[in-house]
Coordinates of C-alpha atoms in Angstrom, one line a residue:
X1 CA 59.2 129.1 117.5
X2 CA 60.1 125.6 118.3
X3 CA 57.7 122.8 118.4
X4 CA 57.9 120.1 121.3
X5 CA 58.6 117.1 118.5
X6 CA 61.1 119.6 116.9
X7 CA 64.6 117.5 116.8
X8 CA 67.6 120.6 117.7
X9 CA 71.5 119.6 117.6
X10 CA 74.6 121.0 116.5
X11 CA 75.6 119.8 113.3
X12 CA 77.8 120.4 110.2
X13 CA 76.1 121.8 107.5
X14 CA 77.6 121.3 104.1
X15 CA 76.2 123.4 101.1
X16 CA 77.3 122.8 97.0
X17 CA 76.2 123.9 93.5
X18 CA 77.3 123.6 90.4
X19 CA 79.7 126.7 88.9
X20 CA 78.3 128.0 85.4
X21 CA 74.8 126.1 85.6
X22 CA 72.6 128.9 84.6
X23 CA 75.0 129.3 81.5
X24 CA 75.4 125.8 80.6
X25 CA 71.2 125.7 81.1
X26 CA 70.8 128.6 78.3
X27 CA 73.2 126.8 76.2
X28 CA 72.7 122.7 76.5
X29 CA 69.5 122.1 78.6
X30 CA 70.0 118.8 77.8
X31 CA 74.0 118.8 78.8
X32 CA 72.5 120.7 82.2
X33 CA 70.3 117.9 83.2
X34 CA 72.9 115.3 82.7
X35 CA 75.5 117.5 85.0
X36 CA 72.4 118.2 87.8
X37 CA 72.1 114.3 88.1
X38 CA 75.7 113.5 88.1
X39 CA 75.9 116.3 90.8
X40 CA 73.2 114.6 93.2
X41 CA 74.3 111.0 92.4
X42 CA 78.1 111.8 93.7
X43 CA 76.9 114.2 96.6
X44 CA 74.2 111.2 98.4
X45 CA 76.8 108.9 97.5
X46 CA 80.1 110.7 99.0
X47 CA 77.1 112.3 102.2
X48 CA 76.4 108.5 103.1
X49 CA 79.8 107.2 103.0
X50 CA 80.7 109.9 105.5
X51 CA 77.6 109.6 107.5
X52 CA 75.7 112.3 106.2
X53 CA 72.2 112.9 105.0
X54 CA 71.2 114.8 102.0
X55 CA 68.2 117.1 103.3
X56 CA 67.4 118.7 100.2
X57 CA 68.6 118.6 96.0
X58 CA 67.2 120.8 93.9
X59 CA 68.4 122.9 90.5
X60 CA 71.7 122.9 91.1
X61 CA 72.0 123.1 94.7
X62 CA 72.4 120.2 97.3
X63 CA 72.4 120.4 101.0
X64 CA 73.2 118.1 103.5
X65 CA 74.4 117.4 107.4
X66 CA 76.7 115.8 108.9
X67 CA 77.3 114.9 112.6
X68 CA 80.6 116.4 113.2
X69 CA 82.4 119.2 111.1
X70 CA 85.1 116.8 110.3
X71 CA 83.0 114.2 108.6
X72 CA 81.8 116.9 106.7
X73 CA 85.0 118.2 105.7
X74 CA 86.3 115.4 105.0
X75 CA 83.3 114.8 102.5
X76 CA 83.7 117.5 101.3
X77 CA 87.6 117.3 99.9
X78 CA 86.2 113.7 98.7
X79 CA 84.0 115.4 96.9
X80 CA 86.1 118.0 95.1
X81 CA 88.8 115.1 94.8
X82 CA 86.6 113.0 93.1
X83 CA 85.8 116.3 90.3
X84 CA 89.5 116.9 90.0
X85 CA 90.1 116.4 86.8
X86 CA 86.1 116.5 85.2
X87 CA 86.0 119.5 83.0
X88 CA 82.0 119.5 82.6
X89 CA 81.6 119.6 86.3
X90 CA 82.7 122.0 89.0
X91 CA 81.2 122.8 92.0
X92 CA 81.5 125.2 95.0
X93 CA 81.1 124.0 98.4
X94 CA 80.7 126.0 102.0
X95 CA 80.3 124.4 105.3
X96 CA 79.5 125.4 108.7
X97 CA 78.4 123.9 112.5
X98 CA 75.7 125.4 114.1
X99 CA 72.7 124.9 115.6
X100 CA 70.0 122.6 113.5
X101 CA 66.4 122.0 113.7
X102 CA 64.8 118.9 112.3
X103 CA 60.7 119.4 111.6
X104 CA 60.0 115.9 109.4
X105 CA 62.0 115.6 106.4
X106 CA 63.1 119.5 106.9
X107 CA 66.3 120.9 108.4
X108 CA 66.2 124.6 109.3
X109 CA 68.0 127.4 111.6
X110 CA 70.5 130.1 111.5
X111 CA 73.0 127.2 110.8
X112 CA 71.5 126.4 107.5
X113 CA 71.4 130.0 106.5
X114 CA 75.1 130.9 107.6
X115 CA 76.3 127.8 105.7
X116 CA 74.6 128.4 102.0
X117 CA 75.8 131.9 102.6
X118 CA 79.3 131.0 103.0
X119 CA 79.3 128.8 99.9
X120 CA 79.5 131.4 96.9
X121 CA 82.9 133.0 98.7
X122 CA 85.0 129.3 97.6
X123 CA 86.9 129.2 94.2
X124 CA 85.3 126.9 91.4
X125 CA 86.5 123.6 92.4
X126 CA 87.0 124.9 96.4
X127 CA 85.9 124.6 99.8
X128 CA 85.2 127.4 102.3
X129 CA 84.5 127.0 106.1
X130 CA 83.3 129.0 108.6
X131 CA 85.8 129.5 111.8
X132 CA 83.4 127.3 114.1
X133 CA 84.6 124.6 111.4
X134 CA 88.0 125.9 110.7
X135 CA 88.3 125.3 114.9
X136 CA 87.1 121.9 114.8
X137 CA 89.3 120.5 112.3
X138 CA 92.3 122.8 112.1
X139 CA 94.4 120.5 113.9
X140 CA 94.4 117.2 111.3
X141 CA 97.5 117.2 109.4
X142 CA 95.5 116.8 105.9
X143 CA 93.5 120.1 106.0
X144 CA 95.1 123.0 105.3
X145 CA 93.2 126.2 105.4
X146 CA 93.9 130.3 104.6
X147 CA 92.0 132.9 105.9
X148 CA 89.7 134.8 104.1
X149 CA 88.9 137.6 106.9
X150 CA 85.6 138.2 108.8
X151 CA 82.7 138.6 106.0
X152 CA 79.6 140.1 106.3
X153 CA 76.6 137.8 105.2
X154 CA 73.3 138.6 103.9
X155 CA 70.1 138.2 106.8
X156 CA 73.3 137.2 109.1
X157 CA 73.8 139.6 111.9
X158 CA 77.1 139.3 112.4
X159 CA 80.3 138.8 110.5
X160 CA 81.2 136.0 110.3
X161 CA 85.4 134.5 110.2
X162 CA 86.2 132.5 107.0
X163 CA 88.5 129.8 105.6
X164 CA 89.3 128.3 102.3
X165 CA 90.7 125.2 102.1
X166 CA 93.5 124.4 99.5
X167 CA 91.1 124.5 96.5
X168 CA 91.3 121.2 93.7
X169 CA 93.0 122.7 90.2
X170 CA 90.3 122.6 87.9
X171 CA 92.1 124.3 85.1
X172 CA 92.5 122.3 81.9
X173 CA 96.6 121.4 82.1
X174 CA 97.3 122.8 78.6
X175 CA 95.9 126.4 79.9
X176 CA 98.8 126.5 82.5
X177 CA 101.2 128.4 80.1
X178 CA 101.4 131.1 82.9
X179 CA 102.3 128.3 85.5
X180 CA 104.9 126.8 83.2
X181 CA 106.2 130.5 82.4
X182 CA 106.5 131.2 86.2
X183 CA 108.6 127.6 87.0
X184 CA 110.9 128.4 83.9
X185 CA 111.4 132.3 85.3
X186 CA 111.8 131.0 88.7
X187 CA 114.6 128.3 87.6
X188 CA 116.4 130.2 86.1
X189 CA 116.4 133.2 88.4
X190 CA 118.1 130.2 90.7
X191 CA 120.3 130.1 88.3
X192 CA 121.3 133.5 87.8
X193 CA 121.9 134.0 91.6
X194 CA 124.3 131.3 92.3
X195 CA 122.2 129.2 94.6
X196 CA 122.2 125.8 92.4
X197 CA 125.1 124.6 94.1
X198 CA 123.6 125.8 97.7
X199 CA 120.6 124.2 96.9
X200 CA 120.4 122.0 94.4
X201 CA 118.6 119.3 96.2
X202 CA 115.7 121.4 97.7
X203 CA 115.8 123.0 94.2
X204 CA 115.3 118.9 92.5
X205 CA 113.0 117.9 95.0
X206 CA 110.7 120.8 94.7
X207 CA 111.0 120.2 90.6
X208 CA 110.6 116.5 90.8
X209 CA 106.9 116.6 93.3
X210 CA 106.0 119.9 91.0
X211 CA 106.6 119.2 87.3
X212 CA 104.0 115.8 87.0
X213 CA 101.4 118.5 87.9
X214 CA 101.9 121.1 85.2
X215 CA 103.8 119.0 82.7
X216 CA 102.6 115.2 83.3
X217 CA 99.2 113.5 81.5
X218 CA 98.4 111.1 84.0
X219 CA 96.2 108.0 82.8
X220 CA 92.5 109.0 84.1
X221 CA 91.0 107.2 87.4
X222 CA 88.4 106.5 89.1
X223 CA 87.9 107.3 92.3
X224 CA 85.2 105.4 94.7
X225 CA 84.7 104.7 99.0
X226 CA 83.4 102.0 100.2
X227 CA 82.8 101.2 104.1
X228 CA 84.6 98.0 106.0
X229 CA 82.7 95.2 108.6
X230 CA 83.7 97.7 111.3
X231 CA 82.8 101.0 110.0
X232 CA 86.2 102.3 108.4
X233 CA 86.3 104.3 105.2
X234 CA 88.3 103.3 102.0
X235 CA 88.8 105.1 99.4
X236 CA 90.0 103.6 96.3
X237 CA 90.4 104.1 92.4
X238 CA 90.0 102.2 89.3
X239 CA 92.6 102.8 85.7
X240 CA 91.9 100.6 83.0
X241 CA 89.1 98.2 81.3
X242 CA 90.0 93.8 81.5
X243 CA 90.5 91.1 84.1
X244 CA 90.5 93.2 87.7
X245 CA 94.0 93.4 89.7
X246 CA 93.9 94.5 93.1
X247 CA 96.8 95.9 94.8
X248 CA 97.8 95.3 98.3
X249 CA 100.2 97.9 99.8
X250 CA 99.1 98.4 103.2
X251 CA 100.1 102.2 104.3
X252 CA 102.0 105.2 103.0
X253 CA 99.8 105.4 99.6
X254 CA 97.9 108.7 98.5
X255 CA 95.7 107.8 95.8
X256 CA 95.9 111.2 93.6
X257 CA 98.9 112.6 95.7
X258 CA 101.3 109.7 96.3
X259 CA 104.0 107.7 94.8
X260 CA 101.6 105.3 93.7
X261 CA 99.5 107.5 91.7
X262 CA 99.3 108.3 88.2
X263 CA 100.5 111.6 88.6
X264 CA 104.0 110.2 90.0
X265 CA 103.5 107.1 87.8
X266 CA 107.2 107.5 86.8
X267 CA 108.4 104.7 85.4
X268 CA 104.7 103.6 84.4
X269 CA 103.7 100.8 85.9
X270 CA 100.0 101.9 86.3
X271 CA 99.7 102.8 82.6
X272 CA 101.2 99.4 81.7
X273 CA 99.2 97.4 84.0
X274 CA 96.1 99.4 83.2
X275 CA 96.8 98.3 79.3
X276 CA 95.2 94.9 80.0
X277 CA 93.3 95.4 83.2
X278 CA 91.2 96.9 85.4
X279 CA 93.7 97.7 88.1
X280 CA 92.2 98.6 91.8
X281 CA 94.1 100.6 94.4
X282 CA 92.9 101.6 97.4
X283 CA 94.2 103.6 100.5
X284 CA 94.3 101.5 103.7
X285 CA 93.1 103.0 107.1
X286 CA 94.8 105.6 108.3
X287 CA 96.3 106.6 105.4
X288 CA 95.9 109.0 101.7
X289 CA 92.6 109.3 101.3
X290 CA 91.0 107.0 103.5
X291 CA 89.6 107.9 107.0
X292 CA 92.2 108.7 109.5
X293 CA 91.1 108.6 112.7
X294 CA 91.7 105.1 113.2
X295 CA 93.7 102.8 115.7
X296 CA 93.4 99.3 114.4
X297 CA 95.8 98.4 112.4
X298 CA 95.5 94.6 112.8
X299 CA 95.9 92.0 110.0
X300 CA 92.6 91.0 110.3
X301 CA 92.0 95.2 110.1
X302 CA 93.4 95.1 106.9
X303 CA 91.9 92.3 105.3
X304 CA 88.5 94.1 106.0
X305 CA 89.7 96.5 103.7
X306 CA 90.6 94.6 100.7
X307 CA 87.0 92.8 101.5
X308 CA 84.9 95.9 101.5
X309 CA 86.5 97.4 98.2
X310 CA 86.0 94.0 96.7
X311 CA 82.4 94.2 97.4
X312 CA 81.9 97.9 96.7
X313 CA 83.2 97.1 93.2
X314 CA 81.6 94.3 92.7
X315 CA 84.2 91.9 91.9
X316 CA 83.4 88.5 91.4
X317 CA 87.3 87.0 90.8
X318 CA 90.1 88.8 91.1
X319 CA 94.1 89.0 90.7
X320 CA 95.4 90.0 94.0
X321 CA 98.9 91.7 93.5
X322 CA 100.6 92.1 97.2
X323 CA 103.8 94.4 97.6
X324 CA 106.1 95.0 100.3
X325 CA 104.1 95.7 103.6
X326 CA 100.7 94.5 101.9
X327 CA 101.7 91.0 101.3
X328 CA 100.6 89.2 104.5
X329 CA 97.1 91.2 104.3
X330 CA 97.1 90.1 100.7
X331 CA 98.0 86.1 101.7
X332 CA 95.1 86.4 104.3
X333 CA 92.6 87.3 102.1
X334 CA 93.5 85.1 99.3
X335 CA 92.8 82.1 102.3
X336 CA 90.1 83.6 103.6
X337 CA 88.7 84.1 100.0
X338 CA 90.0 81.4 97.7
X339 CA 86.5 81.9 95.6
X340 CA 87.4 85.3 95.0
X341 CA 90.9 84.8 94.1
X342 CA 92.3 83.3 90.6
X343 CA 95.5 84.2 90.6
X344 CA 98.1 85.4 93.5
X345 CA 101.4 88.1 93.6
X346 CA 103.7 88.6 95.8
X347 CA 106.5 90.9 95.2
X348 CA 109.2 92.3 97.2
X349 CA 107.2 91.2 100.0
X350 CA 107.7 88.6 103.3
X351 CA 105.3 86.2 105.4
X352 CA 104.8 88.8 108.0
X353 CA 107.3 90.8 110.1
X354 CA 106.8 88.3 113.2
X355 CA 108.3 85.8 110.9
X356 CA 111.3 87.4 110.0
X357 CA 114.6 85.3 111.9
X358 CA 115.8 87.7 115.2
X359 CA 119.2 88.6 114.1
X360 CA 117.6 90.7 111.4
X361 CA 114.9 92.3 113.5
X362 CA 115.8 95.9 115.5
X363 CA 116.4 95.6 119.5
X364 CA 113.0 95.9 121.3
X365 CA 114.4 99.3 123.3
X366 CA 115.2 100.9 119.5
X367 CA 112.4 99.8 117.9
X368 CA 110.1 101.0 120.9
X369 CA 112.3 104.7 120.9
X370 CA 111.8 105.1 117.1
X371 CA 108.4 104.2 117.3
X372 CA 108.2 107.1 120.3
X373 CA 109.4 109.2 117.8
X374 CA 107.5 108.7 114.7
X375 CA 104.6 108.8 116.9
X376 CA 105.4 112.2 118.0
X377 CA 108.0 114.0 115.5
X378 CA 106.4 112.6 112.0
X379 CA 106.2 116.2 110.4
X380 CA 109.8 116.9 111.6
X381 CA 111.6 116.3 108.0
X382 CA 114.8 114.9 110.1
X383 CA 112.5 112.2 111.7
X384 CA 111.2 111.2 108.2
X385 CA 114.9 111.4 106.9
X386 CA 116.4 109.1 109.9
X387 CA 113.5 106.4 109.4
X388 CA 114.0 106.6 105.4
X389 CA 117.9 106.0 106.2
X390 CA 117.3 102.5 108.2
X391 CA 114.0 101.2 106.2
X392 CA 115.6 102.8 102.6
X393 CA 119.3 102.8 102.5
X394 CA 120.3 102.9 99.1
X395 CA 117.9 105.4 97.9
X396 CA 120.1 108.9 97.1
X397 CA 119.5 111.6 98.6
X398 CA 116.9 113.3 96.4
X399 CA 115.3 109.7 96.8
X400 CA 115.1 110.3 100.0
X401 CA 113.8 113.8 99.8
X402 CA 110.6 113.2 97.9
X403 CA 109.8 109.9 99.4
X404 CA 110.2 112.2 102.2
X405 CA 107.2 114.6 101.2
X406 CA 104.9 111.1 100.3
X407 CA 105.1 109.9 103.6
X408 CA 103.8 113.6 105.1
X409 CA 101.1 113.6 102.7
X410 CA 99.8 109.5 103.3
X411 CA 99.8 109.9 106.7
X412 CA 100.1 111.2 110.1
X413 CA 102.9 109.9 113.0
X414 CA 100.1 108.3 115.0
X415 CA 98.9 106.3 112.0
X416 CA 102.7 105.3 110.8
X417 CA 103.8 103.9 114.0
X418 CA 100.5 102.2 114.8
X419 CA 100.6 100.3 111.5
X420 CA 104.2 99.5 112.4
X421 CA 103.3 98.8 115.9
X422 CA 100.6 96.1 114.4
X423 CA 103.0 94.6 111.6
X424 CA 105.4 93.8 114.6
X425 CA 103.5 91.2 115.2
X426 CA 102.3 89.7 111.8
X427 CA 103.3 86.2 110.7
X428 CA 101.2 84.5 107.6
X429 CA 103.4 82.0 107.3
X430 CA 100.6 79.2 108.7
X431 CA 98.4 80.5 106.3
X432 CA 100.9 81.1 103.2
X433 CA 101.3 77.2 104.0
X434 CA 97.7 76.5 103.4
X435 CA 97.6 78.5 100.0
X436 CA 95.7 76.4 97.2
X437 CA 96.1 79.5 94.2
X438 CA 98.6 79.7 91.6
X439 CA 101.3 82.1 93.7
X440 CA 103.7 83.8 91.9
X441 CA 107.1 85.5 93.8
X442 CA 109.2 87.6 92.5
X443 CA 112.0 89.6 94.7
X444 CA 115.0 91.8 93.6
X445 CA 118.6 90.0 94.7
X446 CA 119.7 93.8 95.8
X447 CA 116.5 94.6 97.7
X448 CA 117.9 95.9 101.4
X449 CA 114.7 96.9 102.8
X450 CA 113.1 93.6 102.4
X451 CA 116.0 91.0 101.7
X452 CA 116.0 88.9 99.1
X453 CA 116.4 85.8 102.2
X454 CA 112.4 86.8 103.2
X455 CA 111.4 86.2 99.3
X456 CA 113.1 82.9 99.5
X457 CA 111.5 82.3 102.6
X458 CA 107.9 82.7 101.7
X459 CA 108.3 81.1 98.5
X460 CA 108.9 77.8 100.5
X461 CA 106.3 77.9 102.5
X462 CA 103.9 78.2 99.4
X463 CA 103.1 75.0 97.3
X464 CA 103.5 74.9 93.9
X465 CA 104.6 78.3 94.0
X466 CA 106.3 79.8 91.0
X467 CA 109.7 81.9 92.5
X468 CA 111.5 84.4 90.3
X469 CA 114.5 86.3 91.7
X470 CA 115.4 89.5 89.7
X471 CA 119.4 90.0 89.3
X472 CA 120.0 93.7 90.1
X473 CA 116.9 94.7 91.5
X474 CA 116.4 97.3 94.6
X475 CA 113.0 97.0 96.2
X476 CA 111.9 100.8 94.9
X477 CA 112.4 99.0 91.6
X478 CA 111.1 95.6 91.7
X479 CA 107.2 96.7 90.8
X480 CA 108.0 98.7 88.0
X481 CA 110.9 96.7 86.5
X482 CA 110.2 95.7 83.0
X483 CA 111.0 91.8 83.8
X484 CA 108.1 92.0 86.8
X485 CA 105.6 93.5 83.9
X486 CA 106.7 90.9 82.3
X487 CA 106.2 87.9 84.4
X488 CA 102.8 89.5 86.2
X489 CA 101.1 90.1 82.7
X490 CA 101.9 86.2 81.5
X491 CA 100.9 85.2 84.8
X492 CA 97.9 86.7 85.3
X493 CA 96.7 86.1 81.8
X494 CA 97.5 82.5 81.9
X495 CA 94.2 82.3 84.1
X496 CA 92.0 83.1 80.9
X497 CA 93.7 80.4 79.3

């Protein structure tokens, strides 16, 4: 019966333990205990970065709520993102939204009941969701969900409709021989039938965003959220020990899933960087990991971010490291912050697209059109393909392709042409003026998507600025060219000098 100061809403209900507790207990009781804390210490700090509350933690069970099945999702994938790659700890979550009833520090109901039952039908590692979930969220282009039929629940009356959501890999990569096995068989089955010269680029770009999972040994991160001035969440990730560097992209990054991250770290510039430093990289709003349902994509949006991971880490002075689209967010904060800043990069980057002369800009009727379009169309490959042809034209065509597949995973079409919408009208060059840190500049003379004329530009607004152009460099290649390692790593270390 319900008591008149009873609280009742409808809220998400997220459940989680820990797979193989009762086992590890008989066999480390110590090892157990240390697991059981590092459980509660990541689920209250993941619940209250996504607005949740933890009701109750006990063994190795936590429960908590959430006011909308999204925040709790999202949470949740946090959650099993941040456990990725930990081989001591694995844990199952289930969530559901129903009906909740607050009596003091206690949250009960049928809600409650339906959600801890759900939890034991998710893989090691997964998620599962109840349909009144699945419904809420089923529409956001970075959940994807299979169905695991109606499923009767004990002391539930009815069946009840379940999902799983795409469960995190927390199989140890040199276990994968069947995985390997399979990709060898299916390669050369592809070969056997003829269809290389068909499809040889779907074939290469399907090998190239596969292989660094089964194959790679990316450098472990970190990963960590903190909360901006205006309530947005960032998510962000730490490599490496040293001197902090934080880099400034500004959209289209994926943290564990994206061309900047260790598992695509390709040509190594995160391992390199890492060798010296503590290097930070964060997803900005909107995008990767970060919370998505945002519409402010402002400079001075932006600068909140770099300001709230700088504070959620800590960081008393720092290396700011601004590329392409994340310089001007990178030259606002260094003015806003010249306490916190040592040492300043810029590379492959411009004083702001409002800066940029008019003969080099797109028409204001194309610009608006394409922007239509993205907005719309952004998981139509072609779309992807035509925008990747104008901002990327000397990439090849397996370039294209799995740059292609990066920007579908950072990001939605109403977050990519908002941030686009909002750089229109970005100029830093007042404040790149006004710069009082050692600035280095370094731009690629065969960069296309960002001219090498915008490098030379910023670098004369700057004073004292130090201005490096790189002979045969394409903006893809400018970070992880061994001449910008180079010239990053003396200037950054020159500070400790």
């Amino acid at each position: 019966m319900t008591r008149a100061h009873d609280d009742r809403r409808l809220m998400a209900i997220l459940f989680t333990d820990i797979v193989g507790y009762s086992a590890l207990t008989e066999r480390d009781e110590a090892a157990a205990i240390r697991v059981r804390e590092r459980h509660y210490t990541l689920v209250r700090t993941l619940a209250r970065q996504f607005e949740g509350e933890v009701v109750d933690a006990t063994g190795d069970e936590a429960f908590a709520i959430f006011p909308s099945a999204l925040l709790a999702v999202d949470c949740a994938l946090a959650l099993q993102a941040a456990l990725r790659d930990d081989r001591d700890l694995a844990i199952r979550i289930g969530i559901h939204l129903g009906d909740v009833t607050r009596r003091g520090a206690q949250a009960i109901g049928e809600g409650v009941n339906v959600a801890a039952r759900i939890r034991p039908l998710a893989e090691p590692g997964g998620i599962a969701i109840s349909e009144s979930v699945y419904q809420a969220v089923r529409t956001r282009s970075h959940i994807r969900a299979t169905s695991l039929g109606a499923q009767a629940l004990k002391n539930v009356a009815s069946p009840v409709n379940v999902f799983e959501l795409a469960p995190v890999p927390s199989e140890p990569r040199r276990a994968r021989w069947r995985v390997r096995l399979a990709l060898a068989a299916a390669a050369l089955l592809a070969l056997a039938y003829g269809v290389w010269t068909q499809y040889r680029i779907e074939i290469l770009t399907s090998v190239a965003l596969a292989a660094p999972r089964y194959f790679g040994d990316p450098i472990e991160q970190t990963l960590g959220f903190a909360t901006t001035s205006d309530g947005v969440r960032i998510a962000y990730a730490t490599t490496g020990s040293g001197p902090p560097i934080v880099l400034v992209i500004g959209w289209s990054t994926h943290l564990q899933e994206g061309f900047m991250s260790p598992m695509y770290d390709v040509l190594g510039w995160i391992a390199r960087t890492s060798e010296r430093n503590t290097l930070v990289r964060y997803d900005g709003r909107g995008f990767g990991m970060s919370q998505r349902d945002v519409t402010d994509f402002s400079l001075e949006s932006r600068v909140r971010d770099i300001e709230a991971v700088v504070e959620a880490l800590h960081l008393e002075r720092i290396s700011l490291y601004g590329a392409s689209a994340g310089g001007p967010a990178a030259i606002a904060y260094a003015v806003r912050h010249p306490e916190r800043v040592s040492r300043l990069v810029l590379v492959a980057t411009h004083p702001g697209t409002a800066s940029v002369p008019e003969s080099v800009t797109i028409s204001g009727e194309t610009e608006t059109g394409m922007s239509e379009l993205i907005r719309t169309s952004w998981d139509v490959p072609a779309v992807r393909d035509m925008f990747l042809l104008a901002a990327f034209p000397d990439v090849d065509e397996l370039q294209r392709k799995v740059l292609s597949e990066f920007l579908r995973l950072s990001g939605d079409g109403p977050a990519t042409a908002g941030f686009f919408a909002a750089a229109a009208t970005e100029d830093a060059s007042a404040m790149a003026s006004s710069l009082e840190i050692p600035t280095l500049v370094i731009h690629g003379d065969r960069d296309v998507t960002v001219p090498v004329a915008y490098g030379v530009k910023l670098a004369s607004l700057i004073p004292g600025v130090r201005f490096e152009i790189l002979k045969g460099a394409s903006h893809n290649g400018t970070m992880s060219d061994p001449r910008t390692l180079r010239l990053v790593a003396e200037f950054v270390e020159a500070d400790g000098r």
